[in-house]
Each structure stands twice: as structure tokens, then as C-alpha cells.
Amino acid sequence: MILDERAVPIVLAPLAGGSSTPALTAAVSEAGGFGFLAAGYLAVDDLRERIAATRALTAEPFGVNLFVPGRPSPAAVAERYAATLTDEATRAGVALGEPRFDDDGWDAKLELLCGDPAPVVSFAFGCPSASVVARVHDAGSEVWVTVTRPDEAALAASAGADALVVQGSEAGGHRAGFDEDDAEGIGLLSLLQLVRAHVDLPLVATGGIVTGAGLAAVLACGARAAALGTAFLDCPEAGTSAVHRRALAHGGATAVTRAFTGRSARGIRNRLLDEHRDAPVAYPEIHYVTAPLRAAGRASGDPDLVNLWAGQAFELVHGMPAAELVQQLHAGMRAAFANAADRIH
């Protein structure tokens, strides 16, 4: 497994939607961790360019994350929701986007990664079929699948996954599980124990880990490594917007919402999140409806219009170069283990 070759058990979560950059991916891999590049929302030609740009920055290995396509929602669902946003659009001086379904360039991105493979291809929002897993394996890549429940873990294992990214409910950004529902989700430490009881695969823990102590905790619970996303959002190499960075520094509470994309995701609470808690399930249709609003919020600096994705422990994030953060987290992990050892009698 690729993680056995890495000096530091830290994985950069993919961070689709703007924060993912070749510079950030390369910096984490250069520091001894394992960086991921997000393919989500990119055209295949843009993904090809970002892979090439990352390779130009580092000879170290990195992975690419793909979204497994879902099913279209009834057109009326997103249209009814869009009608509730007309006042927001008027205030922002933009027209709402048209709701539409797409598969995020699934076939083209698979073709690219099978013809020009990365060491790891990870999947979110569903389980790739056994035939897709076999195709990626034939290209020479490991397959990681993101799961949020033990039954998803068992399904991914049966499809041939090499490792599981175990996402706890504390995680920022989209819940990456196979089905969209209203369940609260399972906390990371509980989920790690449950998944370990159901499958015998390497586990990468993610959700609410922003310190070395958090890293130590999930390793002690059986994870091979930890994937951190929120912790890297304020690194200078990240493409995180200025309004998002300010929100991370300001503090506050997070909540799970479908208001921005039609799929459950955890972000810092703001007006749009709080006023649209009944947003329906319709992904990616609602993502396209709200895209102009979110762009306007980023351009004007209005945090109430932006999806401020962040995990529950985001107030502990400190902006610093990614390599320095990897080193700090690794040192904190070692200190946490040493402290725990001193307490064992």
C-alpha cells in the first residue's frame, strides 16, 4: 500500500470546489504525507492540466479523487427551491443558475486516469462498480472508497477497494456516503471501530482532525493514516477564497446543510444556511442554481452567500505553509503518544 511508503501518516483531503491546487497537493506530498488533487467540478482538460502541474512541482506520489455520479432529481424539486432564493439573488444583483444534472465528466475522467494513472484514485458519493475498480487496478492504481457507515464499508470491500476513507460526521464539506438521507451520521471514533469490526482493509480516518492529538487518536483507534481537509484551508498554497479564510478566523458554529448544493455538507453557519434548513435533496441541480450567488458572495466578500465548508474543530486552524503544518501535526502526534504512554501504568 502506498501509505506504507510515506514518512508521515497524513493525507490531504481532496477539497473540491476551489481550495484544491497543485501547489497544495505537491507541498503535502513533498513533506512526507500524501496529497490528493480534487477532480470534482473540473472539466477533464482542466484536470489533465492540474495533474501535469502537480507532477511538475513534485516527484512524490499523489492521488486524484472522483465523484461517483448519482441520479437526476425531479426538475420541480430544484425549481421550487430556486423560487425561495429570488430575494437573495435580487439583493446580490445576479440571476440564479439553471438547475441541471450531470455526471461530472465521469467517463472522460476515468478514461484520463486509466490512460495516465495516478498512484491512487479515490471515490466519493458512491461505490464504483467492481468493473470500474478492476479497470483502475489494471491501470496500476490503488482504489480508495469513502464510506460513512459500516454497510457502505462492506459494499466497498466487496467491490475490490484497497482502502477505505472513513468519514465521521464531524467532517467539513460534503458527506461522501453512498446515499443522501437525514441521518445524523456517526462520529469518527465510533465509526472507525464499527468499520474495523466489519471489514479487514486499511482505513484512512477523516473528520474533525486538525491537531496532532487528533491524528494520534485515530491512529490509536486503528486507522493507517488521517485525511485532513479543514486544517489545510488557510494554507497559502490553498485556493480558498478570502471570505472563507476570514470566516475560519472569526469562529462560530457549524451545521449540516443542503442549502448550497442539494447534498448534505457541513459548513460554518451563515444566513443562507440558517434560513434554508429545509432545502431538498437535489444534487447537483441545486449546486448549479446557487453557483451565481456563491460567486457573488466571494467577489463581494459577503459570507452569508458562500458555502463556508469547515469541520467541527475549525476554530483550531492556523494558517501556515502546508509543509510546516505537516511537520507540526506529525510532531504533535508524537507528543500525544508520548504523553499517553506516560499515563499507562
JSON list of N, CA, C and O in Angstrom, two decimals, residues 225-250:
[
{"chain": "A", "resi": 225, "resn": "ALA", "atom": "N", "xyz": [-3.84, 6.03, 8.56]},
{"chain": "A", "resi": 225, "resn": "ALA", "atom": "CA", "xyz": [-3.48, 7.44, 8.38]},
{"chain": "A", "resi": 225, "resn": "ALA", "atom": "C", "xyz": [-4.73, 8.27, 8.59]},
{"chain": "A", "resi": 225, "resn": "ALA", "atom": "O", "xyz": [-5.84, 7.74, 8.75]},
{"chain": "A", "resi": 226, "resn": "ALA", "atom": "N", "xyz": [-4.54, 9.58, 8.61]},
{"chain": "A", "resi": 226, "resn": "ALA", "atom": "CA", "xyz": [-5.67, 10.50, 8.73]},
{"chain": "A", "resi": 226, "resn": "ALA", "atom": "C", "xyz": [-5.68, 11.44, 7.54]},
{"chain": "A", "resi": 226, "resn": "ALA", "atom": "O", "xyz": [-4.63, 11.92, 7.10]},
{"chain": "A", "resi": 227, "resn": "ALA", "atom": "N", "xyz": [-6.87, 11.70, 7.01]},
{"chain": "A", "resi": 227, "resn": "ALA", "atom": "CA", "xyz": [-7.05, 12.66, 5.93]},
{"chain": "A", "resi": 227, "resn": "ALA", "atom": "C", "xyz": [-7.59, 13.95, 6.51]},
{"chain": "A", "resi": 227, "resn": "ALA", "atom": "O", "xyz": [-8.65, 13.96, 7.15]},
{"chain": "A", "resi": 228, "resn": "LEU", "atom": "N", "xyz": [-6.87, 15.04, 6.30]},
{"chain": "A", "resi": 228, "resn": "LEU", "atom": "CA", "xyz": [-7.25, 16.34, 6.85]},
{"chain": "A", "resi": 228, "resn": "LEU", "atom": "C", "xyz": [-7.57, 17.29, 5.70]},
{"chain": "A", "resi": 228, "resn": "LEU", "atom": "O", "xyz": [-6.82, 17.38, 4.73]},
{"chain": "A", "resi": 229, "resn": "GLY", "atom": "N", "xyz": [-8.69, 17.99, 5.84]},
{"chain": "A", "resi": 229, "resn": "GLY", "atom": "CA", "xyz": [-9.08, 18.97, 4.84]},
{"chain": "A", "resi": 229, "resn": "GLY", "atom": "C", "xyz": [-9.14, 20.36, 5.42]},
{"chain": "A", "resi": 229, "resn": "GLY", "atom": "O", "xyz": [-8.41, 21.26, 5.01]},
{"chain": "A", "resi": 230, "resn": "THR", "atom": "N", "xyz": [-10.02, 20.56, 6.40]},
{"chain": "A", "resi": 230, "resn": "THR", "atom": "CA", "xyz": [-10.19, 21.87, 7.01]},
{"chain": "A", "resi": 230, "resn": "THR", "atom": "C", "xyz": [-8.86, 22.43, 7.51]},
{"chain": "A", "resi": 230, "resn": "THR", "atom": "O", "xyz": [-8.59, 23.63, 7.39]},
{"chain": "A", "resi": 231, "resn": "ALA", "atom": "N", "xyz": [-8.00, 21.58, 8.06]},
{"chain": "A", "resi": 231, "resn": "ALA", "atom": "CA", "xyz": [-6.73, 22.03, 8.61]},
{"chain": "A", "resi": 231, "resn": "ALA", "atom": "C", "xyz": [-5.87, 22.74, 7.57]},
{"chain": "A", "resi": 231, "resn": "ALA", "atom": "O", "xyz": [-5.04, 23.59, 7.92]},
{"chain": "A", "resi": 232, "resn": "PHE", "atom": "N", "xyz": [-6.05, 22.40, 6.28]},
{"chain": "A", "resi": 232, "resn": "PHE", "atom": "CA", "xyz": [-5.21, 22.96, 5.21]},
{"chain": "A", "resi": 232, "resn": "PHE", "atom": "C", "xyz": [-5.88, 24.13, 4.48]},
{"chain": "A", "resi": 232, "resn": "PHE", "atom": "O", "xyz": [-5.27, 24.71, 3.57]},
{"chain": "A", "resi": 233, "resn": "LEU", "atom": "N", "xyz": [-7.11, 24.49, 4.85]},
{"chain": "A", "resi": 233, "resn": "LEU", "atom": "CA", "xyz": [-7.84, 25.51, 4.09]},
{"chain": "A", "resi": 233, "resn": "LEU", "atom": "C", "xyz": [-7.17, 26.87, 4.13]},
{"chain": "A", "resi": 233, "resn": "LEU", "atom": "O", "xyz": [-7.30, 27.67, 3.19]},
{"chain": "A", "resi": 234, "resn": "ASP", "atom": "N", "xyz": [-6.47, 27.19, 5.23]},
{"chain": "A", "resi": 234, "resn": "ASP", "atom": "CA", "xyz": [-5.87, 28.51, 5.36]},
{"chain": "A", "resi": 234, "resn": "ASP", "atom": "C", "xyz": [-4.38, 28.51, 5.04]},
{"chain": "A", "resi": 234, "resn": "ASP", "atom": "O", "xyz": [-3.68, 29.48, 5.32]},
{"chain": "A", "resi": 235, "resn": "CYS", "atom": "N", "xyz": [-3.90, 27.44, 4.44]},
{"chain": "A", "resi": 235, "resn": "CYS", "atom": "CA", "xyz": [-2.51, 27.43, 3.98]},
{"chain": "A", "resi": 235, "resn": "CYS", "atom": "C", "xyz": [-2.37, 28.36, 2.78]},
{"chain": "A", "resi": 235, "resn": "CYS", "atom": "O", "xyz": [-3.30, 28.47, 1.97]},
{"chain": "A", "resi": 236, "resn": "PRO", "atom": "N", "xyz": [-1.24, 29.02, 2.62]},
{"chain": "A", "resi": 236, "resn": "PRO", "atom": "CA", "xyz": [-1.09, 29.92, 1.48]},
{"chain": "A", "resi": 236, "resn": "PRO", "atom": "C", "xyz": [-1.17, 29.22, 0.13]},
{"chain": "A", "resi": 236, "resn": "PRO", "atom": "O", "xyz": [-1.55, 29.85, -0.87]},
{"chain": "A", "resi": 237, "resn": "GLU", "atom": "N", "xyz": [-0.86, 27.93, 0.08]},
{"chain": "A", "resi": 237, "resn": "GLU", "atom": "CA", "xyz": [-0.93, 27.20, -1.19]},
{"chain": "A", "resi": 237, "resn": "GLU", "atom": "C", "xyz": [-2.36, 26.85, -1.60]},
{"chain": "A", "resi": 237, "resn": "GLU", "atom": "O", "xyz": [-2.59, 26.49, -2.76]},
{"chain": "A", "resi": 238, "resn": "ALA", "atom": "N", "xyz": [-3.30, 26.93, -0.66]},
{"chain": "A", "resi": 238, "resn": "ALA", "atom": "CA", "xyz": [-4.69, 26.57, -0.96]},
{"chain": "A", "resi": 238, "resn": "ALA", "atom": "C", "xyz": [-5.36, 27.66, -1.79]},
{"chain": "A", "resi": 238, "resn": "ALA", "atom": "O", "xyz": [-5.01, 28.84, -1.70]},
{"chain": "A", "resi": 239, "resn": "GLY", "atom": "N", "xyz": [-6.36, 27.26, -2.57]},
{"chain": "A", "resi": 239, "resn": "GLY", "atom": "CA", "xyz": [-7.12, 28.22, -3.37]},
{"chain": "A", "resi": 239, "resn": "GLY", "atom": "C", "xyz": [-8.34, 28.75, -2.64]},
{"chain": "A", "resi": 239, "resn": "GLY", "atom": "O", "xyz": [-9.25, 29.30, -3.27]},
{"chain": "A", "resi": 240, "resn": "THR", "atom": "N", "xyz": [-8.39, 28.62, -1.33]},
{"chain": "A", "resi": 240, "resn": "THR", "atom": "CA", "xyz": [-9.51, 29.07, -0.52]},
{"chain": "A", "resi": 240, "resn": "THR", "atom": "C", "xyz": [-9.74, 30.56, -0.70]},
{"chain": "A", "resi": 240, "resn": "THR", "atom": "O", "xyz": [-8.80, 31.35, -0.70]},
{"chain": "A", "resi": 241, "resn": "SER", "atom": "N", "xyz": [-11.01, 30.95, -0.85]},
{"chain": "A", "resi": 241, "resn": "SER", "atom": "CA", "xyz": [-11.34, 32.36, -1.08]},
{"chain": "A", "resi": 241, "resn": "SER", "atom": "C", "xyz": [-11.07, 33.19, 0.16]},
{"chain": "A", "resi": 241, "resn": "SER", "atom": "O", "xyz": [-11.02, 32.68, 1.30]},
{"chain": "A", "resi": 242, "resn": "ALA", "atom": "N", "xyz": [-10.91, 34.50, -0.04]},
{"chain": "A", "resi": 242, "resn": "ALA", "atom": "CA", "xyz": [-10.64, 35.40, 1.08]},
{"chain": "A", "resi": 242, "resn": "ALA", "atom": "C", "xyz": [-11.78, 35.40, 2.09]},
{"chain": "A", "resi": 242, "resn": "ALA", "atom": "O", "xyz": [-11.56, 35.43, 3.31]},
{"chain": "A", "resi": 243, "resn": "VAL", "atom": "N", "xyz": [-13.03, 35.38, 1.59]},
{"chain": "A", "resi": 243, "resn": "VAL", "atom": "CA", "xyz": [-14.16, 35.42, 2.51]},
{"chain": "A", "resi": 243, "resn": "VAL", "atom": "C", "xyz": [-14.22, 34.14, 3.35]},
{"chain": "A", "resi": 243, "resn": "VAL", "atom": "O", "xyz": [-14.58, 34.17, 4.53]},
{"chain": "A", "resi": 244, "resn": "HIS", "atom": "N", "xyz": [-13.84, 33.02, 2.78]},
{"chain": "A", "resi": 244, "resn": "HIS", "atom": "CA", "xyz": [-13.81, 31.75, 3.50]},
{"chain": "A", "resi": 244, "resn": "HIS", "atom": "C", "xyz": [-12.71, 31.78, 4.57]},
{"chain": "A", "resi": 244, "resn": "HIS", "atom": "O", "xyz": [-12.91, 31.35, 5.71]},
{"chain": "A", "resi": 245, "resn": "ARG", "atom": "N", "xyz": [-11.55, 32.31, 4.21]},
{"chain": "A", "resi": 245, "resn": "ARG", "atom": "CA", "xyz": [-10.45, 32.40, 5.17]},
{"chain": "A", "resi": 245, "resn": "ARG", "atom": "C", "xyz": [-10.84, 33.28, 6.37]},
{"chain": "A", "resi": 245, "resn": "ARG", "atom": "O", "xyz": [-10.52, 32.96, 7.52]},
{"chain": "A", "resi": 246, "resn": "ARG", "atom": "N", "xyz": [-11.52, 34.40, 6.09]},
{"chain": "A", "resi": 246, "resn": "ARG", "atom": "CA", "xyz": [-11.93, 35.28, 7.18]},
{"chain": "A", "resi": 246, "resn": "ARG", "atom": "C", "xyz": [-12.92, 34.57, 8.10]},
{"chain": "A", "resi": 246, "resn": "ARG", "atom": "O", "xyz": [-12.88, 34.74, 9.33]},
{"chain": "A", "resi": 247, "resn": "ALA", "atom": "N", "xyz": [-13.82, 33.79, 7.52]},
{"chain": "A", "resi": 247, "resn": "ALA", "atom": "CA", "xyz": [-14.80, 33.06, 8.33]},
{"chain": "A", "resi": 247, "resn": "ALA", "atom": "C", "xyz": [-14.12, 32.03, 9.22]},
{"chain": "A", "resi": 247, "resn": "ALA", "atom": "O", "xyz": [-14.52, 31.83, 10.38]},
{"chain": "A", "resi": 248, "resn": "LEU", "atom": "N", "xyz": [-13.09, 31.37, 8.71]},
{"chain": "A", "resi": 248, "resn": "LEU", "atom": "CA", "xyz": [-12.35, 30.41, 9.53]},
{"chain": "A", "resi": 248, "resn": "LEU", "atom": "C", "xyz": [-11.72, 31.08, 10.74]},
{"chain": "A", "resi": 248, "resn": "LEU", "atom": "O", "xyz": [-11.68, 30.53, 11.83]},
{"chain": "A", "resi": 249, "resn": "ALA", "atom": "N", "xyz": [-11.22, 32.30, 10.53]},
{"chain": "A", "resi": 249, "resn": "ALA", "atom": "CA", "xyz": [-10.56, 33.02, 11.62]},
{"chain": "A", "resi": 249, "resn": "ALA", "atom": "C", "xyz": [-11.55, 33.61, 12.62]},
{"chain": "A", "resi": 249, "resn": "ALA", "atom": "O", "xyz": [-11.21, 33.82, 13.80]},
{"chain": "A", "resi": 250, "resn": "HIS", "atom": "N", "xyz": [-12.77, 33.86, 12.17]},
{"chain": "A", "resi": 250, "resn": "HIS", "atom": "CA", "xyz": [-13.76, 34.53, 13.01]},
{"chain": "A", "resi": 250, "resn": "HIS", "atom": "C", "xyz": [-14.37, 33.60, 14.05]},
{"chain": "A", "resi": 250, "resn": "HIS", "atom": "O", "xyz": [-14.81, 34.04, 15.12]}
]
